[in-house]
Coordinates of C-alpha atoms and ligand atoms in Angstrom, one line a residue:
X1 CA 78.8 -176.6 68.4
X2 CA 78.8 -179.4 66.2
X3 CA 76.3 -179.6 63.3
X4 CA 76.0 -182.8 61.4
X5 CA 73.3 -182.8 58.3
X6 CA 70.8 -185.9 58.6
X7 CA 70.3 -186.7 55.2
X8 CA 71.0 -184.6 51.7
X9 CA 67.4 -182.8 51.8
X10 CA 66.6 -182.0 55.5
X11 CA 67.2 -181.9 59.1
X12 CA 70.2 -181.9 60.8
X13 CA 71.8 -182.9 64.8
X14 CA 73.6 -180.4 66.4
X15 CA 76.0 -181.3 69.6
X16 CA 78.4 -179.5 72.1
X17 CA 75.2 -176.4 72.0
X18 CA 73.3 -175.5 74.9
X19 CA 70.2 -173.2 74.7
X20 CA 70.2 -171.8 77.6
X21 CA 72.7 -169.7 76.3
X22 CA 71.6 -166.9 74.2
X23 CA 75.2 -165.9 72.9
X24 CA 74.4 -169.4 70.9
X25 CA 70.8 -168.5 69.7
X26 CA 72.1 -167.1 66.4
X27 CA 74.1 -170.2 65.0
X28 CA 71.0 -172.4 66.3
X29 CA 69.0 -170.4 64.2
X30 CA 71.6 -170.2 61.3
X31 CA 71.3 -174.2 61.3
X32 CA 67.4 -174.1 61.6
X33 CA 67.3 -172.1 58.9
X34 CA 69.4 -174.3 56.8
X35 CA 68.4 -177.7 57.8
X36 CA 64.5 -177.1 58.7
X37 CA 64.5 -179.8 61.0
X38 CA 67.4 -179.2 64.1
X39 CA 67.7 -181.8 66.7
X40 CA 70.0 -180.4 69.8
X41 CA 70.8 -183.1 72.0
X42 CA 71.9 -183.3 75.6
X43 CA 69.2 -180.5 76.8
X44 CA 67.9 -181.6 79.7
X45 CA 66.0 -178.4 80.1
X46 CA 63.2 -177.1 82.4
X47 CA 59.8 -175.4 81.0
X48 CA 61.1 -172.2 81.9
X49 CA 63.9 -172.4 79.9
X50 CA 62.2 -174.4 77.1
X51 CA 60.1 -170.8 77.5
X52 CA 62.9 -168.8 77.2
X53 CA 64.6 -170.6 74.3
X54 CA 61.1 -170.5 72.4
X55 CA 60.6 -166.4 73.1
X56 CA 63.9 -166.1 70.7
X57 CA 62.1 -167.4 68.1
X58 CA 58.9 -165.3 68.4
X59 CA 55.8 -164.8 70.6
X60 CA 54.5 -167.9 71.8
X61 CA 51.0 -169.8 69.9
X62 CA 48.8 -171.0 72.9
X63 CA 47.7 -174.4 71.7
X64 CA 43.6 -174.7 72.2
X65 CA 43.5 -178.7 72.6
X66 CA 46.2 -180.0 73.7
X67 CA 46.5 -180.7 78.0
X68 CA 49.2 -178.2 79.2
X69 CA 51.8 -178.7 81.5
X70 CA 50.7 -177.6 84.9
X71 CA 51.1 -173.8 85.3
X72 CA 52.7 -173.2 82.2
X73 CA 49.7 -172.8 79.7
X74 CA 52.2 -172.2 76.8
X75 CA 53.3 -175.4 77.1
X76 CA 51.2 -178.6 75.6
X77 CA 51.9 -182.4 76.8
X78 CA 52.9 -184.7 74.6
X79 CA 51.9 -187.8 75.9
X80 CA 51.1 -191.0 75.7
X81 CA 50.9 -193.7 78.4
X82 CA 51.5 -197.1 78.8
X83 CA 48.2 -198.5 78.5
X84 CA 47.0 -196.3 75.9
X85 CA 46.7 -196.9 71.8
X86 CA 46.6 -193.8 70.3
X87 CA 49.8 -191.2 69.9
X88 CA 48.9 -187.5 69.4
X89 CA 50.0 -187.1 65.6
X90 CA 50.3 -189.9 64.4
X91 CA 49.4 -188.7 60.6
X92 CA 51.5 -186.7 58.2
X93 CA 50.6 -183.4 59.7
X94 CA 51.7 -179.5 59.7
X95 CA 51.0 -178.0 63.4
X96 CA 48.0 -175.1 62.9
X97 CA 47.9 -175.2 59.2
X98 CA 43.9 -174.1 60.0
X99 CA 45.0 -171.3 61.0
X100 CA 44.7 -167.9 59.6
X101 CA 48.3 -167.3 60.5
X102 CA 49.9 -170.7 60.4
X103 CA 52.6 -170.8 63.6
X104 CA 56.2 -170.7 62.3
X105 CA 57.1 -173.8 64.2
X106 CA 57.1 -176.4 67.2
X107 CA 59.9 -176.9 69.9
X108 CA 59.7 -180.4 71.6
X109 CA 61.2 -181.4 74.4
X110 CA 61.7 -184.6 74.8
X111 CA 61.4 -185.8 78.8
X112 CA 60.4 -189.7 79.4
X113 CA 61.5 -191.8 76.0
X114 CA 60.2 -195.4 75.6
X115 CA 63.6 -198.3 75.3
X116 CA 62.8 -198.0 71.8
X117 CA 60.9 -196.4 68.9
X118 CA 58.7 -193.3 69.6
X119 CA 60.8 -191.7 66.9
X120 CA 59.4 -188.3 64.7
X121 CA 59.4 -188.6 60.9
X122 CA 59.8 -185.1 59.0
X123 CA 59.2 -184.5 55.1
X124 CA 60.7 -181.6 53.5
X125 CA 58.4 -179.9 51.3
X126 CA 60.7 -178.2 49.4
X127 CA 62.3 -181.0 48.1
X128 CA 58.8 -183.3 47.1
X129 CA 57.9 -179.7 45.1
X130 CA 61.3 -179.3 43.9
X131 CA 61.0 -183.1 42.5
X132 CA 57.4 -182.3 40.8
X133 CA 57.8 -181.8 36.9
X134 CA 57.2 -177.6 35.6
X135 CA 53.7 -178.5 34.3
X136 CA 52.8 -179.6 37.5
X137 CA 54.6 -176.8 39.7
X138 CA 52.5 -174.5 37.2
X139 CA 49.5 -176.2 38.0
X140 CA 49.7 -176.1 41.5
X141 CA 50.6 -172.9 41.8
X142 CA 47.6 -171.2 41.2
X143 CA 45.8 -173.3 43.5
X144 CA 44.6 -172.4 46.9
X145 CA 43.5 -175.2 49.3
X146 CA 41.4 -175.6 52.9
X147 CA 42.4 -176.4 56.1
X148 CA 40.1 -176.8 58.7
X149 CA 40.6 -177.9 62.5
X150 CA 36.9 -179.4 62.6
X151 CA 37.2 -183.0 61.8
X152 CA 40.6 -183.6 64.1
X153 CA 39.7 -181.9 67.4
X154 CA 36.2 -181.0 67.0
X155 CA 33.2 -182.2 68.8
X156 CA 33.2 -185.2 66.1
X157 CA 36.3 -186.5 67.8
X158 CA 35.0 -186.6 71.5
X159 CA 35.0 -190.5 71.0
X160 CA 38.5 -190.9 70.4
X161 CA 41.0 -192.2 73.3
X162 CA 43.2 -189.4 73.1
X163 CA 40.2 -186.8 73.8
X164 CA 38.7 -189.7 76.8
X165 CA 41.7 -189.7 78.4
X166 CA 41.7 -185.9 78.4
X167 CA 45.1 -185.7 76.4
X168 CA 43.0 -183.8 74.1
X169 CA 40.2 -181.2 75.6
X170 CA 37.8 -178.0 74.1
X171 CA 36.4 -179.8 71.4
X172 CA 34.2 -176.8 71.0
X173 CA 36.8 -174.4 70.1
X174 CA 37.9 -176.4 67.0
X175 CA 36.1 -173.5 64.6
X176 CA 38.8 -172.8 62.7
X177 CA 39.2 -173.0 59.1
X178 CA 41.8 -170.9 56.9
X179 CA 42.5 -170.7 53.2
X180 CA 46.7 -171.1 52.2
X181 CA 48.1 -171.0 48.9
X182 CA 48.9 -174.5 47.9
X183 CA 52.3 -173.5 46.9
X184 CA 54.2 -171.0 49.3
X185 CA 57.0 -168.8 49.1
X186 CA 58.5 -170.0 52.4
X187 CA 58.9 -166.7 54.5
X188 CA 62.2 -167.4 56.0
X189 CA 64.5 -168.7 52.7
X190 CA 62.3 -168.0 49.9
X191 CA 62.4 -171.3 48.6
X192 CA 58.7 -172.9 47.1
X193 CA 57.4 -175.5 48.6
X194 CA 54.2 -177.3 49.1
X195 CA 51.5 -176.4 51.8
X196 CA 48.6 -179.4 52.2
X197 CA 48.8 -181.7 54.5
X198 CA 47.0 -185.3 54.7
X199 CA 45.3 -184.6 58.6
X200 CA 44.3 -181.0 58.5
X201 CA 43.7 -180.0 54.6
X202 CA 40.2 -180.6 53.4
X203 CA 39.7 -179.7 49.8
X204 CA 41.1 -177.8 47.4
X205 CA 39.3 -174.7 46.1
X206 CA 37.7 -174.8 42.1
X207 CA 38.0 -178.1 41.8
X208 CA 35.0 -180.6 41.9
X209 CA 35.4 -183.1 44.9
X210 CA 36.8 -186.0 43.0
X211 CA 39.7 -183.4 41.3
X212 CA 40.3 -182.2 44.4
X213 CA 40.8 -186.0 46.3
X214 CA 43.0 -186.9 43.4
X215 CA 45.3 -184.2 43.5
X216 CA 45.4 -184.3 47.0
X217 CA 46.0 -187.8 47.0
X218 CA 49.1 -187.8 44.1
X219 CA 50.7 -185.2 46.1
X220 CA 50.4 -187.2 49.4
X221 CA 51.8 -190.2 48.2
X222 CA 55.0 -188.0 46.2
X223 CA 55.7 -186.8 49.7
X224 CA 55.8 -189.4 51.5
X225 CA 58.9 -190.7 49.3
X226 CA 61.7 -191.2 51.8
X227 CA 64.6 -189.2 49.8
X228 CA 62.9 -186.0 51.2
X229 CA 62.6 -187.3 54.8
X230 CA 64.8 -187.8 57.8
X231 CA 64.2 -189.2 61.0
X232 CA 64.5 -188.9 64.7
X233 CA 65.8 -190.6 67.5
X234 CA 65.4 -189.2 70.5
X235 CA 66.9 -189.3 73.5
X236 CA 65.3 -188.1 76.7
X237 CA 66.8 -184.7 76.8
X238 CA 66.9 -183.7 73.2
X239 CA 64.8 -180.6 72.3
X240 CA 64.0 -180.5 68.1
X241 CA 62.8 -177.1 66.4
X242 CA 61.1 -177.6 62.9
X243 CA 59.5 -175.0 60.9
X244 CA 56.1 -176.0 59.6
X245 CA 56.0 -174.0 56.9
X246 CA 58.9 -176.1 55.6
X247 CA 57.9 -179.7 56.7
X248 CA 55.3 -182.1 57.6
X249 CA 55.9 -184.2 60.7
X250 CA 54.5 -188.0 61.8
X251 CA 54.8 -189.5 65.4
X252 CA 55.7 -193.0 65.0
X253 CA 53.3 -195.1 67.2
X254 CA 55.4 -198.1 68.0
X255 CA 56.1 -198.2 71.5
X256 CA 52.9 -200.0 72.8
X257 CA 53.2 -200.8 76.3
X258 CA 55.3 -197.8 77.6
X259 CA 55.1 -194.4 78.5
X260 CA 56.1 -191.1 76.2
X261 CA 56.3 -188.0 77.4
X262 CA 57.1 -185.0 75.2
X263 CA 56.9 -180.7 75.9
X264 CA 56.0 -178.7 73.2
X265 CA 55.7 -174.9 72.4
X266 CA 54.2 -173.6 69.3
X267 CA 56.0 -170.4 68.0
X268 CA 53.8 -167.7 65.6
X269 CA 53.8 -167.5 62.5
X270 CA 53.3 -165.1 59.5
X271 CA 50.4 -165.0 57.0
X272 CA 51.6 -167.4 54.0
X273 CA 51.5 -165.9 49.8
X274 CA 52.8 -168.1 46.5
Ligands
SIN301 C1 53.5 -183.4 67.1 O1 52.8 -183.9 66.2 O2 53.6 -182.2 67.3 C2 54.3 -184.3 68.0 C3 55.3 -185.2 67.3 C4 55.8 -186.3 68.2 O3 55.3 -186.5 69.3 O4 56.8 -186.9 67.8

């Protein structure tokens, strides 16, 4: 297989690999380990192979909101039709940070893909803490912070398009809150890097409300600098892999007018420490 890097601090598109293949998994892995972000084009595959190519990566997170595909509860739709405004993540997100046990990553599959656009931003957030000054990392790293799945699929949200048109359901299970280190030790390489997120992060613990915004609100707009993202263009077919712990990821919404139509599975996670 061919693995080309995307840009100097994340992500990378590998070619020539098929996933089917298990005799493959460990150099696919190698490379997500590496690059964060792995975009295998040319997949084409079905959900029971998306299922099996997830399993190698861990037991399977059943999403609570999202629609799933019929008969295959493991996997959520992606989805957003032609005549509808709203994408499904379409902030700078990290998939079940409100969880106690944040899932390791996502594996999307890409299946209908608008003429253009529909693209996925990533940021690594290794490289936005890498690029913070000592004082700062020293700061931060005593820091805990709150993430809470209440005020994006709760019963607040049972207004919004994506929840009318039933892309989004069980507004009543979104209970959960979880408390994360705001710096992490990333499981997998070791390597610090940030854990708050603009969508599902509410506060940060200790500090009065207005500290807490404007921390919150520095680090936000440090991350978002594009020399620690990369970018993808999908093709119907593809299938990307990211690691949350690693990344924050952003649908971009700017295919009005045509249909998008993604599979993803969630993969667990371990409990996150500084
Ligand atoms: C997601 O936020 O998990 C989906 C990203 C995308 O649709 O590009």
């Amino acid at each position: 297989m061919d693995i080309r890097p995307l840009t100097g601090g994340l992500g990378a598109e590998i070619f020539g690999a098929d996933i089917r293949d298990g005799a493959q998994f460990e150099a696919i892995h190698e490379a997500f380990a590496k690059h964060s972000v792995i975009v295998l084009r040319g997949q084409s595959v079905s959900p029971d192979e998306h299922l099996e190519f997830a399993r190698r990566f861990g037991p399977i997170n059943i999403n609570r909101f999202f629609k799933p595909v019929h008969g295959y509860p493991e996997i959520a739709m992606v989805l957003k039709e032609k005549d509808q405004k709203d994408a499904v993540g379409e902030g700078w997100h990290t998939d079940h940070s409100y969880d106690q046990i944040p899932a390791m990553g996502s594996i999307l599959s890409a299946l209908e893909m608008p003429p253009y656009g529909g693209d996925t931003l990533f940021v690594s957030m290794g490289a936005a803490y890498d690029a913070l000054s000592p004082v700062m990392r020293e700061f931060l790293g005593g820091l805990w912070a709150v993430h809470s799945s209440r005020h994006v699929f709760g019963v607040t949200t049972l207004d919004s398009e994506a929840a009318k048109s039933g892309r989004l359901s069980n507004a009543s299970a979104a209970t959960q809150d979880a408390r994360h280190p705001l710096v992490i030790t990333h499981p997998l390489s070791g390597r610090r890097g940030l854990f708050v997120n603009p969508v599902f992060t509410t506060h940060i613990e200790g500090l009065n409300a207005e500290e807490s915004a404007a921390i919150l609100e520095f680090l936000y707009e440090h991350c978002k600098q594009p020399e620690f993202q990369c970018r993808i263009h999908w093709q119907a077919g593809d299938v990307t892999v990211w690691d949350n712990r690693a990344t924050w990821h952003k649908a971009i919404n700017d295919y009005h007018g045509f249909r998008r139509l993604m599979h993803r599975i969630t993969v667990e996670g371990v409990a996150l420490s500084s």
